[in-house]
Short mmCIF file of C-alpha atoms in Angstrom, two decimals:
data_model
loop_
_atom_site.label_atom_id
_atom_site.label_comp_id
_atom_site.label_asym_id
_atom_site.label_seq_id
_atom_site.Cartn_x
_atom_site.Cartn_y
_atom_site.Cartn_z
CA MET A 247 -93.45 -49.15 -84.41
CA ILE A 248 -90.89 -48.67 -80.85
CA VAL A 249 -89.02 -51.35 -83.21
CA TRP A 250 -88.98 -49.55 -85.90
CA ILE A 251 -87.73 -46.17 -84.99
CA LEU A 252 -84.52 -47.78 -83.09
CA PHE A 253 -83.23 -49.27 -86.10
CA PHE A 254 -83.71 -46.33 -88.07
CA VAL A 255 -81.89 -44.36 -84.83
CA LEU A 256 -79.33 -47.16 -85.69
CA ILE A 257 -78.81 -46.85 -89.19
CA VAL A 258 -78.14 -43.14 -88.48
CA ALA A 259 -76.06 -43.64 -85.67
CA ILE A 260 -73.36 -46.74 -87.79
CA LEU A 261 -73.72 -43.87 -90.88
CA ALA A 262 -72.83 -41.02 -88.26
CA LEU A 263 -69.96 -42.78 -86.96
CA ASP A 264 -68.39 -43.52 -90.52
CA LEU A 265 -68.35 -41.18 -91.60
CA GLY A 266 -68.40 -38.56 -89.23
CA VAL A 267 -65.34 -40.08 -87.06
CA PHE A 268 -63.61 -43.81 -89.11
CA ASN A 269 -63.45 -41.86 -92.11
CA LYS A 270 -63.98 -37.96 -91.39
CA ASN A 271 -60.19 -37.51 -93.16
CA PRO A 272 -60.91 -38.48 -97.19
CA HIS A 273 -58.07 -41.66 -97.51
CA ILE A 274 -57.76 -44.49 -100.09
CA ILE A 275 -58.86 -47.75 -98.25
CA SER A 276 -56.32 -50.43 -98.01
CA THR A 277 -57.65 -54.09 -98.87
CA LYS A 278 -56.29 -54.10 -95.26
CA GLU A 279 -58.75 -52.38 -94.24
CA ALA A 280 -61.97 -53.09 -96.25
CA SER A 281 -61.31 -56.80 -95.36
CA LYS A 282 -61.51 -55.62 -91.66
CA TRP A 283 -64.38 -53.86 -91.94
CA THR A 284 -66.47 -56.53 -94.87
CA LEU A 285 -65.64 -59.20 -91.74
CA ILE A 286 -67.13 -56.13 -89.13
CA TRP A 287 -69.65 -55.99 -91.49
CA VAL A 288 -71.06 -59.55 -91.44
CA THR A 289 -70.27 -60.48 -88.28
CA LEU A 290 -73.11 -57.50 -87.47
CA SER A 291 -75.01 -58.70 -89.87
CA PHE A 292 -75.06 -62.31 -88.32
CA LEU A 293 -75.76 -61.11 -84.65
CA PHE A 294 -78.92 -59.73 -85.77
CA SER A 295 -80.69 -62.53 -86.63
CA GLY A 296 -79.93 -63.19 -83.38
CA VAL A 297 -81.68 -59.34 -82.17
CA ILE A 298 -84.65 -60.98 -85.05
CA TYR A 299 -84.48 -64.42 -82.37
CA TRP A 300 -85.68 -61.85 -79.22
CA LEU A 301 -87.67 -59.96 -81.15
CA TYR A 302 -90.27 -62.58 -82.53
CA THR A 303 -90.09 -64.03 -79.45
CA THR A 304 -91.84 -61.25 -78.05
CA ASP A 305 -93.81 -58.51 -79.20
CA PHE A 306 -92.01 -56.11 -80.17
CA ILE A 307 -92.66 -56.72 -83.75
CA ASP A 308 -95.67 -57.43 -86.31
CA ASN A 309 -95.81 -60.94 -87.32
CA PRO A 310 -98.59 -61.00 -90.53
CA ASP A 311 -96.49 -64.86 -91.05
CA HIS A 312 -97.17 -65.97 -87.24
CA LEU A 313 -93.53 -66.62 -88.11
CA LYS A 314 -91.62 -69.22 -85.27
CA PRO A 315 -88.14 -67.04 -83.90
CA MET A 316 -85.60 -69.77 -85.49
CA ALA A 317 -88.15 -69.59 -88.80
CA ALA A 318 -87.70 -65.41 -89.03
CA SER A 319 -83.79 -65.28 -87.76
CA MET A 320 -83.22 -67.73 -91.05
CA LYS A 321 -85.29 -65.86 -93.27
CA PHE A 322 -83.21 -63.24 -92.18
CA ILE A 323 -80.20 -64.49 -92.68
CA THR A 324 -81.55 -66.32 -96.07
CA GLY A 325 -82.12 -62.46 -97.24
CA TYR A 326 -79.32 -61.22 -96.03
CA LEU A 327 -76.38 -63.70 -98.56
CA ILE A 328 -78.98 -63.06 -101.72
CA GLU A 329 -78.84 -59.13 -101.24
CA LEU A 330 -74.73 -60.02 -100.21
CA SER A 331 -74.54 -61.91 -103.44
CA LEU A 332 -76.19 -59.68 -106.59
CA SER A 333 -74.69 -56.73 -105.03
CA VAL A 334 -71.43 -58.50 -107.03
CA ASP A 335 -72.24 -57.40 -110.34
CA ASN A 336 -73.19 -53.91 -108.43
CA ILE A 337 -69.78 -53.51 -108.30
CA PHE A 338 -68.52 -54.29 -111.12
CA VAL A 339 -70.62 -51.17 -112.26
CA ILE A 340 -69.34 -49.14 -109.62
CA ALA A 341 -65.63 -49.93 -110.56
CA ILE A 342 -67.14 -49.13 -113.71
CA ILE A 343 -68.02 -45.65 -112.86
CA PHE A 344 -65.81 -44.36 -110.77
CA ALA A 345 -63.27 -44.95 -113.69
CA SER A 346 -64.94 -44.09 -116.31
CA PHE A 347 -65.24 -40.41 -114.61
CA LYS A 348 -61.30 -40.47 -112.65
CA ILE A 349 -62.26 -40.35 -109.40
CA PRO A 350 -59.70 -40.58 -107.40
CA GLN A 351 -60.08 -43.54 -104.82
CA LYS A 352 -59.42 -41.32 -102.13
CA TYR A 353 -62.61 -39.35 -102.57
CA GLN A 354 -64.29 -43.13 -103.65
CA HIS A 355 -66.18 -43.71 -99.91
CA ARG A 356 -67.38 -40.16 -99.89
CA VAL A 357 -69.53 -41.35 -103.07
CA LEU A 358 -70.66 -44.74 -101.46
CA PHE A 359 -71.20 -42.91 -97.95
CA TRP A 360 -74.00 -40.74 -99.76
CA GLY A 361 -75.08 -43.33 -102.28
CA ILE A 362 -75.95 -46.01 -99.08
CA LEU A 363 -78.27 -43.04 -97.34
CA GLY A 364 -80.34 -42.92 -100.83
CA ALA A 365 -80.12 -46.58 -101.58
CA VAL A 366 -82.36 -46.98 -97.89
CA PHE A 367 -84.70 -44.36 -98.69
CA PHE A 368 -85.10 -45.79 -102.51
CA ARG A 369 -84.71 -49.84 -101.00
CA GLY A 370 -87.49 -49.21 -98.61
CA ILE A 371 -89.97 -47.04 -101.20
CA MET A 372 -89.91 -51.09 -103.06
CA ILE A 373 -90.45 -53.60 -100.22
CA PHE A 374 -92.98 -51.43 -98.89
CA PHE A 375 -94.84 -51.33 -102.21
CA GLY A 376 -93.25 -54.47 -103.00
CA VAL A 377 -94.93 -56.25 -100.00
CA LEU A 378 -98.04 -54.57 -100.27
CA LEU A 379 -99.30 -55.93 -104.15
CA ILE A 380 -97.45 -59.34 -102.54
CA ASN A 381 -100.54 -59.22 -100.04
CA LYS A 382 -102.62 -57.41 -101.72
CA PHE A 383 -102.50 -58.88 -105.14
CA THR A 384 -101.38 -62.91 -104.66
CA TRP A 385 -101.28 -63.85 -107.97
CA THR A 386 -98.40 -60.98 -107.68
CA THR A 387 -96.80 -63.81 -106.54
CA TYR A 388 -95.96 -65.02 -110.25
CA VAL A 389 -95.24 -62.29 -111.94
CA PHE A 390 -91.86 -61.40 -109.56
CA GLY A 391 -91.02 -65.63 -110.29
CA ALA A 392 -91.18 -65.68 -114.13
CA PHE A 393 -89.67 -62.26 -113.93
CA LEU A 394 -86.39 -64.09 -111.65
CA LEU A 395 -86.62 -66.81 -114.12
CA PHE A 396 -86.54 -65.08 -117.30
CA THR A 397 -83.45 -62.41 -115.57
CA ALA A 398 -81.59 -65.80 -114.67
CA ILE A 399 -82.44 -67.46 -117.96
CA LYS A 400 -81.04 -64.47 -119.91
CA MET A 401 -77.93 -64.43 -117.50
CA LEU A 402 -77.37 -68.17 -118.55
CA PHE A 403 -77.74 -67.84 -122.44
CA SER A 404 -75.82 -64.36 -122.65
CA GLU A 405 -72.53 -63.32 -123.91
CA GLU A 406 -70.12 -61.59 -122.92
CA ASP A 407 -71.78 -58.95 -121.59
CA GLU A 408 -71.47 -55.02 -123.95
CA ASP A 409 -69.49 -52.89 -122.09
CA PHE A 410 -71.25 -49.55 -119.98
CA HIS A 411 -70.21 -46.83 -120.70
CA PRO A 412 -71.86 -44.23 -117.89
CA LYS A 413 -71.06 -40.52 -120.40
CA ASP A 414 -73.44 -42.81 -122.58
CA SER A 415 -75.71 -43.10 -120.16
CA PHE A 416 -79.26 -41.89 -120.59
CA VAL A 417 -78.54 -39.88 -117.13
CA TYR A 418 -75.80 -38.78 -117.57
CA LYS A 419 -77.19 -36.80 -120.83
CA ALA A 420 -80.78 -36.02 -118.58
CA LEU A 421 -78.22 -34.93 -115.73
CA GLY A 422 -75.91 -32.70 -118.15
CA LYS A 423 -79.30 -30.98 -119.23
CA ILE A 424 -80.63 -30.25 -115.63
CA ILE A 425 -77.35 -28.85 -114.50
CA PRO A 426 -73.71 -27.50 -115.73
CA ILE A 427 -71.17 -31.27 -115.61
CA THR A 428 -67.92 -30.10 -115.17
CA SER A 429 -64.40 -32.71 -116.09
CA GLU A 430 -63.14 -30.19 -112.68
CA THR A 431 -62.74 -31.48 -109.31
CA ASP A 432 -62.14 -29.55 -106.04
CA LYS A 433 -61.57 -32.11 -103.27
CA GLU A 434 -64.07 -33.84 -102.09
CA LYS A 435 -66.79 -31.27 -103.57
CA PHE A 436 -69.52 -31.99 -105.42
CA PHE A 437 -70.72 -29.23 -106.72
CA ILE A 438 -68.04 -25.70 -107.84
CA ILE A 439 -68.10 -22.55 -109.41
CA ASN A 440 -66.03 -22.93 -113.14
CA HIS A 441 -64.42 -21.10 -115.44
CA LYS A 442 -68.13 -19.33 -116.63
CA GLY A 443 -68.93 -18.60 -112.57
CA THR A 444 -71.89 -20.93 -112.65
CA ARG A 445 -72.37 -23.71 -110.51
CA ALA A 446 -71.59 -26.69 -111.56
CA ALA A 447 -71.70 -30.67 -110.65
CA THR A 448 -68.07 -32.06 -110.41
CA PRO A 449 -67.34 -35.66 -111.22
CA LEU A 450 -67.89 -36.48 -108.09
CA PHE A 451 -71.44 -36.33 -107.73
CA VAL A 452 -71.90 -37.03 -111.41
CA ALA A 453 -70.74 -40.87 -110.57
CA LEU A 454 -72.82 -40.19 -107.21
CA ILE A 455 -76.36 -40.15 -109.51
CA VAL A 456 -74.75 -42.71 -112.10
CA ILE A 457 -74.19 -45.00 -109.32
CA GLU A 458 -77.86 -44.30 -107.52
CA VAL A 459 -79.80 -45.27 -110.46
CA MET A 460 -77.96 -47.92 -111.14
CA ASP A 461 -78.64 -49.59 -107.64
CA VAL A 462 -82.14 -49.16 -108.23
CA LEU A 463 -81.85 -50.80 -111.36
CA PHE A 464 -80.39 -53.59 -109.60
CA ALA A 465 -83.09 -53.63 -106.27
CA VAL A 466 -85.90 -54.57 -109.53
CA ASP A 467 -84.01 -58.05 -108.72
CA SER A 468 -82.79 -57.90 -105.58
CA VAL A 469 -85.76 -57.22 -104.30
CA PRO A 470 -88.65 -59.51 -105.56
CA ALA A 471 -85.62 -62.26 -104.95
CA ILE A 472 -85.64 -61.29 -101.79
CA LEU A 473 -90.01 -61.10 -102.09
CA ALA A 474 -89.60 -64.76 -102.25
CA ILE A 475 -87.88 -66.02 -98.68
CA THR A 476 -90.42 -64.21 -96.96
CA SER A 477 -93.18 -60.98 -97.13
CA ASP A 478 -92.03 -59.77 -93.63
CA PRO A 479 -91.88 -55.94 -94.24
CA PHE A 480 -89.66 -55.99 -91.22
CA LEU A 481 -87.19 -59.10 -92.65
CA VAL A 482 -86.66 -57.93 -95.98
CA PHE A 483 -86.05 -54.03 -94.96
CA SER A 484 -83.43 -55.40 -92.19
CA SER A 485 -82.33 -57.85 -94.75
CA ASN A 486 -81.42 -55.36 -97.03
CA ILE A 487 -80.22 -52.06 -95.58
CA PHE A 488 -77.46 -54.17 -93.61
CA ALA A 489 -76.09 -56.32 -97.03
CA ILE A 490 -76.21 -52.41 -98.59
CA LEU A 491 -74.66 -51.45 -95.56
CA GLY A 492 -71.79 -54.05 -95.93
CA LEU A 493 -71.63 -53.17 -99.47
CA ARG A 494 -68.69 -50.52 -99.43
CA SER A 495 -66.03 -52.05 -97.51
CA MET A 496 -67.08 -55.29 -99.85
CA TYR A 497 -66.71 -53.00 -102.74
CA PHE A 498 -63.26 -51.28 -101.99
CA PHE A 499 -61.91 -55.82 -100.43
CA LEU A 500 -63.42 -57.41 -103.93
CA ALA A 501 -62.95 -53.84 -106.78
CA ASN A 502 -59.23 -55.55 -107.14
CA MET A 503 -60.23 -59.20 -107.33
CA LEU A 504 -63.05 -59.16 -109.32
CA GLN A 505 -61.20 -61.28 -112.04
CA LYS A 506 -60.75 -63.97 -109.67
CA PHE A 507 -64.47 -64.51 -109.11
CA GLY A 508 -65.78 -65.59 -112.84
CA TYR A 509 -67.51 -68.06 -111.79
CA LEU A 510 -69.55 -66.84 -109.28
CA GLU A 511 -72.20 -65.82 -112.03
CA TYR A 512 -73.50 -68.55 -112.56
CA SER A 513 -74.48 -68.83 -108.70
CA LEU A 514 -75.63 -66.02 -108.53
CA ILE A 515 -78.26 -68.27 -111.53
CA ALA A 516 -78.53 -71.13 -109.51
CA ILE A 517 -80.21 -68.62 -106.91
CA LEU A 518 -81.88 -66.85 -109.03
CA SER A 519 -83.18 -70.03 -110.57
CA PHE A 520 -84.30 -71.19 -107.37
CA VAL A 521 -86.49 -67.83 -105.89
CA GLY A 522 -88.27 -67.41 -108.39
CA LEU A 523 -89.40 -71.15 -108.86
CA LYS A 524 -89.75 -71.04 -105.20
CA MET A 525 -92.47 -68.38 -106.43
CA LEU A 526 -94.00 -70.67 -109.32
CA LEU A 527 -94.44 -73.36 -107.09
CA HIS A 528 -94.91 -72.01 -103.36
CA ASP A 529 -98.90 -73.25 -103.47
CA TYR A 530 -97.45 -77.16 -104.25
CA ILE A 531 -93.83 -77.00 -102.99
CA GLU A 532 -93.02 -76.31 -99.57
CA ILE A 533 -89.23 -75.47 -99.17
CA PRO A 534 -88.61 -75.35 -95.05
CA GLU A 535 -85.72 -72.02 -94.31
CA TRP A 536 -83.34 -74.04 -94.42
CA GLY A 537 -83.24 -75.62 -97.24
CA SER A 538 -83.63 -72.26 -98.49
CA LEU A 539 -80.68 -71.32 -96.84
CA ALA A 540 -78.65 -74.55 -97.19
CA PHE A 541 -79.00 -74.13 -101.02
CA ILE A 542 -78.38 -70.19 -101.35
CA ALA A 543 -75.17 -70.91 -99.24
CA LEU A 544 -74.04 -73.59 -101.34
CA SER A 545 -74.54 -72.06 -104.56
CA LEU A 546 -72.37 -68.97 -103.04
CA SER A 547 -70.01 -71.06 -101.99
CA VAL A 548 -68.64 -73.95 -104.68
CA GLY A 549 -69.44 -70.38 -106.96
CA ILE A 550 -66.38 -68.56 -104.94
CA ILE A 551 -64.82 -71.73 -104.84
CA VAL A 552 -64.83 -72.92 -108.20
CA SER A 553 -63.99 -69.11 -109.19
CA LEU A 554 -60.24 -69.07 -106.68
CA LYS A 555 -59.24 -72.41 -108.35
CA PHE A 556 -59.57 -72.34 -111.62
CA SER A 557 -57.62 -68.25 -110.75
CA THR A 558 -55.03 -70.21 -109.44
CA ASP A 559 -54.37 -72.29 -112.34
CA THR A 560 -54.43 -69.67 -114.62
CA SER A 561 -51.70 -68.17 -113.10
CA LYS A 562 -49.72 -70.77 -112.48
#
């Protein structure tokens, strides 16, 4: 438990530095600043894979799957890349939500910060029950695999995505029945006293709740995908959390360039299909850790290169 406690302390310390020092004063996150922080988060994540390697040479952490240090490190990186790649769709939805509720750019980071805290909590719960189900009922592996494969096929054959209108969503309507909602804002406050003298939720709080619910829905895909790589609780949770922590900077880096990565959708389909088939065929085919990592890295690279090439050609 010492390792788990230290890991949570690390997360809290990072978030405290983020909001209390680096982003103490609300400001518009420039592309340059976002790219710098994206690079920092990716670097920290890969450096943490070295910590994973060291931990699995010791008795400080439970090793239920009896993984060798190198295998554990590669599974962490693979899980991290899966979660990072599946976050692209999440970024697109977040951009729509902010635009719908007219959230000023300088306050978007604050909304995402609190969204991260909620995501850590809910992901932890989903990972706990996901690992519990796979270890207790082995047949759930096939259920998760079939679900991921179904999701990939649905993405492949679906036509243009239906427009998402946050104000028409069930979450927005349900929240309005619980607490009054106002279109007024007061800097970065989540609640204000409206003209009726009652406490009302500002667009910032509404956007936060909608983003939180959407993240849970996206986790329905990403958590089983990582469980296809490993059912080791610490590897699943840590890789997931590192990807989530870097999601904010990635959002500000990619939000204005999402249209340039149109072909990345096919990379996500390939990754979901791969992990789905891996879960379904795990009794017959054993894919080494380096094979999974190589396929996922190659899928992402091809999607990014093709997207950039075609976006450059069309802009000429």
